[in-house]
Short mmCIF file of C-alpha atoms in Angstrom, two decimals:
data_model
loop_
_atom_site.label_atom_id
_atom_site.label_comp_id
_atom_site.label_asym_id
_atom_site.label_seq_id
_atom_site.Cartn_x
_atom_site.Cartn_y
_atom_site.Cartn_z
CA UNK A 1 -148.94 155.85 -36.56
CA UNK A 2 -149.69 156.18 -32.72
CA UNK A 3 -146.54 153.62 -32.09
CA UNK A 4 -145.07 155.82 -34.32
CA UNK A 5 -145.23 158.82 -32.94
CA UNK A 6 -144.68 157.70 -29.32
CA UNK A 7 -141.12 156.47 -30.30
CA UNK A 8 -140.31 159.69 -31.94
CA UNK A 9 -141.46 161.50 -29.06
CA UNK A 10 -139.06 159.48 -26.43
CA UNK A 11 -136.04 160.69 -28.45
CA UNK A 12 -137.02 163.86 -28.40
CA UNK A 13 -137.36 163.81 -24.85
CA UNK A 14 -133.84 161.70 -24.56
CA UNK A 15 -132.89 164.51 -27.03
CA UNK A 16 -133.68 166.86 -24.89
CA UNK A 17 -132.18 165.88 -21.56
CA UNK A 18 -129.15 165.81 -23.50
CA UNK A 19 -129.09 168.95 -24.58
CA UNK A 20 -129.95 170.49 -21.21
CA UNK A 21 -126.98 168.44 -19.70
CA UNK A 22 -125.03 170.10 -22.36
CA UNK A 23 -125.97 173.60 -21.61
CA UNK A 24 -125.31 172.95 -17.87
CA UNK A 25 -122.19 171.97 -18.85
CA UNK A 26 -121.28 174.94 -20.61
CA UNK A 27 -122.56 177.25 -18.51
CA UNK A 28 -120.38 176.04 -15.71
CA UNK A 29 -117.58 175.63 -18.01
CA UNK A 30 -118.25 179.46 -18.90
CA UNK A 31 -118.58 180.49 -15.28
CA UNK A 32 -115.20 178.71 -14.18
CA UNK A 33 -113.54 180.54 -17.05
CA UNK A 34 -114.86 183.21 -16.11
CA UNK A 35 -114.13 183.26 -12.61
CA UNK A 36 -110.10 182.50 -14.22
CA UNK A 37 -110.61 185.38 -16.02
CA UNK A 38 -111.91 187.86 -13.78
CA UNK A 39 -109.96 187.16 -10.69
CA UNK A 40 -106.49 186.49 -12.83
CA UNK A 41 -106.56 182.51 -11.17
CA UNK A 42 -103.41 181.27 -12.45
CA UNK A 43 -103.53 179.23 -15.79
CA UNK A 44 -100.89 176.40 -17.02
CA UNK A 45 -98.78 176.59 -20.22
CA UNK A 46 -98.10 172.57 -20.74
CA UNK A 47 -94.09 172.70 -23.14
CA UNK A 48 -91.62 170.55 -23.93
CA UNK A 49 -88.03 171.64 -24.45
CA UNK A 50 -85.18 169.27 -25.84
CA UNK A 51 -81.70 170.54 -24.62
CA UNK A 52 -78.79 168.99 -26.24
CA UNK A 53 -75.23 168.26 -24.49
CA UNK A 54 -72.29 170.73 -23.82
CA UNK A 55 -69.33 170.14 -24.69
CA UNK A 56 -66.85 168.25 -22.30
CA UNK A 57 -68.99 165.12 -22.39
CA UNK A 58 -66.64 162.48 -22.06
CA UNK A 59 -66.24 159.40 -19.87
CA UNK A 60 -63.17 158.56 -17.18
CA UNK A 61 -61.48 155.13 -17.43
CA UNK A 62 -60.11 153.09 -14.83
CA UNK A 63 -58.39 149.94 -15.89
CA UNK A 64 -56.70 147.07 -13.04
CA UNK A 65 -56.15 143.45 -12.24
CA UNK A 66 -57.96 143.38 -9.63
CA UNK A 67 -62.33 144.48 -10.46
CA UNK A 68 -62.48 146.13 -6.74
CA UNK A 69 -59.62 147.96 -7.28
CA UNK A 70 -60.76 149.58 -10.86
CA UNK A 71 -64.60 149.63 -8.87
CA UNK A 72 -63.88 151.20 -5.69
CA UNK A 73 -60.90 153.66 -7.34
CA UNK A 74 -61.19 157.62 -7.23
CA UNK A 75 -59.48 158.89 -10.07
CA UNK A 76 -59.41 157.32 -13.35
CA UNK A 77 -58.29 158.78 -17.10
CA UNK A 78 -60.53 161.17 -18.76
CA UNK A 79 -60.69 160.03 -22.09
CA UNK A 80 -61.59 162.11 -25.55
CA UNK A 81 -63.16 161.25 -28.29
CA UNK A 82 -63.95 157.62 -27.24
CA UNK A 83 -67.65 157.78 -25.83
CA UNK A 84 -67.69 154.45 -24.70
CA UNK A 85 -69.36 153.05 -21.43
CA UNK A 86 -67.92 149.47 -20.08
CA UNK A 87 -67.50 147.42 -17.46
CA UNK A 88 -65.56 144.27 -18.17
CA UNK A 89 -62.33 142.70 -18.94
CA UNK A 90 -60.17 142.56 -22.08
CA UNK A 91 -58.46 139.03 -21.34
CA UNK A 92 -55.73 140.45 -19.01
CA UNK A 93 -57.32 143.90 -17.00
CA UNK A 94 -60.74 144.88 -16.13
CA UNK A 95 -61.59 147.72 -17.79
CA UNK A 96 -64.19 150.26 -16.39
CA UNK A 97 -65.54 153.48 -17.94
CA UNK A 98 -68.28 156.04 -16.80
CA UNK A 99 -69.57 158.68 -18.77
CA UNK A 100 -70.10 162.47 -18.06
CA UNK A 101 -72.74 164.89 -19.49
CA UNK A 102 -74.27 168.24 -18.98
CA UNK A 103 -77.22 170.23 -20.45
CA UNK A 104 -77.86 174.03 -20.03
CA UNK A 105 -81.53 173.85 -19.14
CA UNK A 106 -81.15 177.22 -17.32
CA UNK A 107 -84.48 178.57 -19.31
CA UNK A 108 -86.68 176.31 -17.66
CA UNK A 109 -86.52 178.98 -15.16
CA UNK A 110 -87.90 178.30 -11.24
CA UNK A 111 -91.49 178.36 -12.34
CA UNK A 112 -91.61 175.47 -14.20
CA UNK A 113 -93.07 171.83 -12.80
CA UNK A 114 -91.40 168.90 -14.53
CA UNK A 115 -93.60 166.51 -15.43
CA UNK A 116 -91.46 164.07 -17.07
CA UNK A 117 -87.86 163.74 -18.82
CA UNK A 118 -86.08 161.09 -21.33
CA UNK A 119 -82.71 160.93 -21.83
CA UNK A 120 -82.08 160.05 -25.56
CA UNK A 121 -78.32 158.37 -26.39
CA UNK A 122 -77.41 157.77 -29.56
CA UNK A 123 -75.71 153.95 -29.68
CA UNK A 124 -73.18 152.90 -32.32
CA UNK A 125 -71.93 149.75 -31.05
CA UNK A 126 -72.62 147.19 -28.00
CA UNK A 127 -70.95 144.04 -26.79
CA UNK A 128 -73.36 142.54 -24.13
CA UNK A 129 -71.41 139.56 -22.80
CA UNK A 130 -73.57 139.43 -19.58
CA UNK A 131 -76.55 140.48 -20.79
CA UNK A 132 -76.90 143.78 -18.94
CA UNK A 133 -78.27 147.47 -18.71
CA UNK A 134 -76.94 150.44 -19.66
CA UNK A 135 -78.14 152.45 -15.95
CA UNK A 136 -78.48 156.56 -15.85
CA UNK A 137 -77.56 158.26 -12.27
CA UNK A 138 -76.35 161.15 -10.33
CA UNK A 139 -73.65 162.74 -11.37
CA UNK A 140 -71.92 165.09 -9.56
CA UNK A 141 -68.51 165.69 -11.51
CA UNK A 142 -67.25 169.00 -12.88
CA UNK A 143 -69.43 171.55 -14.20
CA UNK A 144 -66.78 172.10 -17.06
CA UNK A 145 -63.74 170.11 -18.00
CA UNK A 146 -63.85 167.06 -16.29
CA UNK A 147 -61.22 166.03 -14.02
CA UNK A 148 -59.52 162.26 -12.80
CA UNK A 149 -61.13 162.66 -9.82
CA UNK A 150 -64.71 162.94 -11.16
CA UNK A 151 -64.18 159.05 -12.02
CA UNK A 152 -66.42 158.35 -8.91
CA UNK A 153 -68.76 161.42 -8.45
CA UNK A 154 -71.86 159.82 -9.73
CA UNK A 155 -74.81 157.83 -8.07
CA UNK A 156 -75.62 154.44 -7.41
CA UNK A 157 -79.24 155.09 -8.11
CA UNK A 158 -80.94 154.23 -11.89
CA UNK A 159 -82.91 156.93 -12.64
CA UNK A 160 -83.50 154.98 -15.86
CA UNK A 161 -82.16 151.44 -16.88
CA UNK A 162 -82.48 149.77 -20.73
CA UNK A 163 -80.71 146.69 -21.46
CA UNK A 164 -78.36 146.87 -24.17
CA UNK A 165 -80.25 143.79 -25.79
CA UNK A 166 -82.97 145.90 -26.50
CA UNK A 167 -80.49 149.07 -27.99
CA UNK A 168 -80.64 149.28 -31.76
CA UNK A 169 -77.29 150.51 -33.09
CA UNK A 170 -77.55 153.74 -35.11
CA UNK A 171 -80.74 155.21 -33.51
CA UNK A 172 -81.30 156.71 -30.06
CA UNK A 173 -82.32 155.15 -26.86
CA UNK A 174 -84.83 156.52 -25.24
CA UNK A 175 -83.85 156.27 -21.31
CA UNK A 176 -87.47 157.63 -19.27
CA UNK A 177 -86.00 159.58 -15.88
CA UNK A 178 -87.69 158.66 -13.14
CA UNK A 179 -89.32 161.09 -9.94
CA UNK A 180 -85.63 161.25 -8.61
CA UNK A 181 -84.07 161.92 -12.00
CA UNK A 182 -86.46 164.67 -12.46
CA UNK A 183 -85.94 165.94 -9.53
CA UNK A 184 -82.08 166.26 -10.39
CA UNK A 185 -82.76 168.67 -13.23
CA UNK A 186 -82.22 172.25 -12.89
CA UNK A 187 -84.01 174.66 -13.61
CA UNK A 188 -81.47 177.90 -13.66
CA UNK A 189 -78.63 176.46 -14.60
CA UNK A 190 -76.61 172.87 -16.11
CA UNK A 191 -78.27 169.52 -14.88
CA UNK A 192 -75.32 166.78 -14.96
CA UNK A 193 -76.01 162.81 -14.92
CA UNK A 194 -73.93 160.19 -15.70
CA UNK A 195 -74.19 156.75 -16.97
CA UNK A 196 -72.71 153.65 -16.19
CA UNK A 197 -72.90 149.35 -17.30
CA UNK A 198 -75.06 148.27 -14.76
CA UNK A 199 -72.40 145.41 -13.84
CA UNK A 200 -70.44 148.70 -12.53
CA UNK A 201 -73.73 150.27 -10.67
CA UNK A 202 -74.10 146.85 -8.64
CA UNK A 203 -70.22 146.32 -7.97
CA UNK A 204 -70.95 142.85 -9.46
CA UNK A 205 -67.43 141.36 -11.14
CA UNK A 206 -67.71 139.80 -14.31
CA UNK A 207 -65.20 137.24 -15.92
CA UNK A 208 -61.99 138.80 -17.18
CA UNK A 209 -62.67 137.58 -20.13
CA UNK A 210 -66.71 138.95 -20.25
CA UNK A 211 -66.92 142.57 -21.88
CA UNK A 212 -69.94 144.79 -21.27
CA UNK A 213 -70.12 148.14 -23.33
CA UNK A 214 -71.83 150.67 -25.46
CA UNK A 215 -69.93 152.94 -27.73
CA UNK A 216 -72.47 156.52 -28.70
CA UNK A 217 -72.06 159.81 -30.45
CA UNK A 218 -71.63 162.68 -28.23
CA UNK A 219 -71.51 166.36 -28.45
CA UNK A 220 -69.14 166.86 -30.91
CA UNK A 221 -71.24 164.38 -33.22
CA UNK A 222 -74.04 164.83 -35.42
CA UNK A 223 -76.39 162.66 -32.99
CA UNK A 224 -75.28 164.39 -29.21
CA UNK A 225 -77.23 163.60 -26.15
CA UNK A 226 -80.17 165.14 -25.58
CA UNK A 227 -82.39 165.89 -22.61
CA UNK A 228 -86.02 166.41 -23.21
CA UNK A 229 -88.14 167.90 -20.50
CA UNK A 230 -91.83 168.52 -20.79
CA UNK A 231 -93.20 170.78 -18.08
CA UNK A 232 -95.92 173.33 -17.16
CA UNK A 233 -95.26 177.12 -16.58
CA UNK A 234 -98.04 179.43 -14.80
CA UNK A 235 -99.71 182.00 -17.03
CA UNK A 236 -100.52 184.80 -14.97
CA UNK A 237 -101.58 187.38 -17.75
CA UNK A 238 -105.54 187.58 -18.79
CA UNK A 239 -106.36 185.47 -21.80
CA UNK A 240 -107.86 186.58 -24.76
CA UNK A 241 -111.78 186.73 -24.95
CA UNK A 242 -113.20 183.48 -25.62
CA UNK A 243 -116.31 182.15 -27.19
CA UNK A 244 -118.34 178.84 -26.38
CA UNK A 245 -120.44 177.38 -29.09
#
C-alpha cells in the first residue's frame, strides 16, 4: 500500500507542476492581451484574396528565320483568342510568343504585408520538345490594350518556373511567386506579369524543327488566370472582451 501510495503521490506532484506551468502561462498570456487591449498595440488580420485576370490578356508573337532576330525583336503581333506561350520552330520560322496579364488587386490597399502569392494557369495543351519550363516575370506592357511594342516589356527574371512535364492538361498550375514576384504586386492598383518558354527567358535557340509551348484558358474562359495573395492587415480597433479557460 505504502509503494502504492508513494507513486500516486509523485503524479500528483508532476500533476501539479503542470498545472502551475499552465496557470503561468495563462496569466502571461492574459497580461499580454491585455496590455494589446488596453494600450490599442496593433493586432494582425492574416487573409487571402484570389483576383482573377482582366480582360486584354493576350500574348504578342514574333515569328523569323533567324531565332535572334524573333528573340532580340521589339514589336511583335498581338494576337486574340490564341493564349498560347512558345518558343520554337514550325519546320521553316521560329516562332516566339509571350503572354500578357493583369489583375486589379487595388483592395489590398497600402496596409497590407504579402506574405506569399501563386499564380494559377489553367493548361489545355503542351508540346515539350526540349523538355523545358514554362517561367513567370516582370512585365511591364500596357496597362490596357496591349500594343506591338509590349512584345519585349517583360523581365528576364523567374519569379516562378514549372516544367511543362510536370503540367497536367485541363487543371491549373500552380506557379509559387517568389520575394521579387511579391514584391511586384500592387497594392492600389493592377499588378502585370508576364510569362514566357523558358528557352525564350535564356535566349537559348532550339532546332527549327523543336517546338516548345503551352496553350491555357484566359479571361474570356471559364478557367482565367488567377492571382492569389495571402497577406496580413493591421487591426487597430479594440477587440471584443475575451475569456481564458
Amino acid at each position: 500500500f505504502d509503494r502504492y501510495l508513494g507513486v500516486g503521490l509523485t503524479a500528483l506532484e508532476t500533476a501539479s507542476r503542470y498545472i502551475d506551468n499552465f496557470s503561468r502561462s495563462q496569466e502571461a498570456l492574459a497580461y499580454y492581451l491585455g496590455l494589446r487591449q488596453t494600450h490599442g498595440l496593433p493586432r494582425l488580420l492574416f487573409a487571402q484574396t484570389t483576383f482573377n485576370a482582366l480582360g486584354n490578356d493576350t500574348d504578342i508573337e514574333k515569328d523569323d528565320a533567324t531565332w535572334a532576330t524573333a528573340h532580340d525583336a521589339t514589336s511583335g503581333t498581338v494576337e486574340s483568342a490564341v493564349n498560347q506561350v512558345r518558343a520554337g520552330g514550325n519546320g521553316t520560322v521560329f516562332v516566339i510568343r509571350r503572354f500578357f496579364c493583369r489583375c486589379d488587386t487595388s483592395s489590398l490597399t497600402v496596409d497590407a504585408t504579402i506574405t506569399a502569392a501563386d499564380l494559377k494557369i489553367y493548361i489545355t495543351a503542351k508540346v515539350d520538345d526540349n523538355a523545358t519550363n514554362l517561367d513567370i516575370v516582370q512585365s511591364t506592357a500596357t496597362d490596357g490594350v496591349l500594343v506591338s511594342t509590349d512584345y519585349d516589356n517583360l523581365g528576364t527574371t523567374a519569379y516562378a518556373s514549372n516544367t511543362l512535364a510536370g503540367m497536367t492538361l485541363n487543371e491549373y498550375s500552380t506557379f509559387s511567386l517568389s520575394a521579387g514576384g511579391q514584391a511586384d504586386i500592387s497594392k492600389t492598383a493592377n499588378t502585370k506579369f508576364a510569362w514566357r518558354i523558358k528557352r525564350d527567358t535564356d535566349n537559348s535557340a532550339p532546332l527549327v524543327s523543336q517546338d516548345n509551348s503551352i496553350t491555357q484558358q484566359a479571361s474570356g474562359d471559364g478557367n482565367p488566370e488567377q492571382l492569389v495573395v495571402t497577406y496580413t492587415l493591421p487591426v487597430t480597433t479594440r477587440s471584443m472582451p475575451f475569456l481564458i479557460y
